[in-house]
Amino acid sequence: MHATEQLVPVRLAAINEADADGWLASCADNAASRDVPLDSVWNGRAELEAGVRSRLAAIPETWMEVRTVFVDDRSGACERTMSGTPDGVLDGLPEQLAAS
C-alpha cells in the first residue's frame, strides 16, 4: 500500500470519531484539502484546522465510507459517501439545502 493511501483510513477514522486533532495530525503544515461536491478548499494548517473543526461542529455525527482511493507521491483523492444531519452552518452547502 502506498504511503499516501495509508492516510485515508487514518483520516476517515478520525472524522468518524469526531476527532479533529487526529485528522489534523495526519496533515503536513502546508497540506490542502478539497471537498469537490461542496466546493470547499482548505490550504495550510490554519485553514485545515478551522475547516475540520467547523465541519465537525456542523455535522457532529458525520459518518464517511471510502469507495475508491487514488494516490501518487504528492497527493491523494478518494471517492466517498458521507452521511450525517447538519446541525449548523456548513461551508459550501447550498442555501436552499441548509434551510431545509
Coordinates of C-alpha atoms in Angstrom, one line a residue:
M1 CA 0.0 0.0 0.0
H2 CA 1.3 3.4 -1.0
A3 CA 2.2 5.7 2.0
T4 CA -0.3 8.4 0.9
E5 CA -3.0 5.7 0.6
Q6 CA -2.3 4.7 4.3
L7 CA -3.5 8.1 5.4
V8 CA -7.1 7.5 4.1
P9 CA -8.2 5.1 6.8
V10 CA -6.5 7.2 9.5
R11 CA -8.2 10.4 8.4
L12 CA -11.6 8.6 7.8
A13 CA -11.5 7.1 11.3
A14 CA -10.7 10.5 12.8
I15 CA -13.7 12.0 11.1
N16 CA -16.0 9.2 12.1
E17 CA -14.9 9.6 15.7
A18 CA -15.3 13.4 15.5
D19 CA -11.5 13.7 16.3
A20 CA -10.3 16.9 14.7
D21 CA -6.9 16.6 16.4
G22 CA -6.4 13.1 15.0
W23 CA -7.4 14.3 11.5
L24 CA -5.0 17.3 11.8
A25 CA -2.2 15.1 12.9
S26 CA -2.3 13.4 9.5
C27 CA -1.7 16.7 7.7
A28 CA 1.5 18.4 6.8
D29 CA 1.6 22.1 7.7
N30 CA 1.3 23.0 4.0
A31 CA -1.4 20.4 3.1
A32 CA -4.5 21.3 1.2
S33 CA -7.9 19.6 1.4
R34 CA -10.7 20.0 -1.1
D35 CA -14.3 18.8 -0.9
V36 CA -15.4 18.7 -4.5
P37 CA -19.2 18.4 -4.0
L38 CA -19.2 21.3 -1.5
D39 CA -16.5 23.2 -3.5
S40 CA -14.6 23.9 -0.3
V41 CA -10.8 24.2 -0.2
W42 CA -8.6 24.5 2.9
N43 CA -5.0 25.4 2.3
G44 CA -2.4 25.3 5.1
R45 CA -2.6 24.5 8.8
A46 CA -4.8 27.4 9.9
E47 CA -7.5 26.7 7.2
L48 CA -7.3 22.9 7.7
E49 CA -7.9 23.4 11.5
A50 CA -10.7 25.9 11.1
G51 CA -12.3 23.8 8.3
V52 CA -12.3 20.4 10.1
R53 CA -13.5 21.9 13.4
S54 CA -16.2 23.8 11.6
R55 CA -17.3 20.7 9.6
L56 CA -17.4 18.5 12.7
A57 CA -19.4 21.2 14.6
A58 CA -21.8 21.5 11.7
I59 CA -22.3 17.7 11.4
P60 CA -21.4 16.3 14.7
E61 CA -22.4 12.7 13.8
T62 CA -20.6 12.6 10.5
W63 CA -20.1 9.1 9.0
M64 CA -17.9 8.5 6.0
E65 CA -17.2 5.4 4.0
V66 CA -14.5 5.3 1.3
R67 CA -15.4 3.7 -2.1
T68 CA -12.2 4.3 -4.1
V69 CA -8.7 5.8 -3.4
F70 CA -6.4 7.4 -5.9
V71 CA -2.8 8.4 -4.9
D72 CA 0.6 9.4 -6.1
D73 CA 3.7 10.6 -4.4
R74 CA 2.3 14.1 -3.7
S75 CA -1.4 13.9 -3.5
G76 CA -4.4 11.6 -3.0
A77 CA -8.1 11.6 -3.6
C78 CA -10.9 9.4 -2.6
E79 CA -14.5 8.8 -3.7
R80 CA -16.6 8.5 -0.5
T81 CA -20.1 8.6 0.8
M82 CA -20.9 10.8 3.7
S83 CA -23.9 10.9 6.0
G84 CA -25.0 12.9 8.9
T85 CA -27.6 15.5 9.9
P86 CA -26.4 19.1 9.7
D87 CA -26.7 20.9 13.0
G88 CA -25.0 24.2 11.9
V89 CA -23.6 26.2 9.0
L90 CA -21.6 24.1 6.6
D91 CA -19.3 25.8 4.1
G92 CA -20.3 25.1 0.6
L93 CA -23.8 23.7 1.4
P94 CA -26.3 25.3 -0.9
E95 CA -28.5 27.8 0.9
Q96 CA -31.8 26.0 0.0
L97 CA -30.5 22.7 1.3
A98 CA -29.1 24.4 4.5
A99 CA -32.6 25.9 5.1
S100 CA -34.4 22.5 4.8

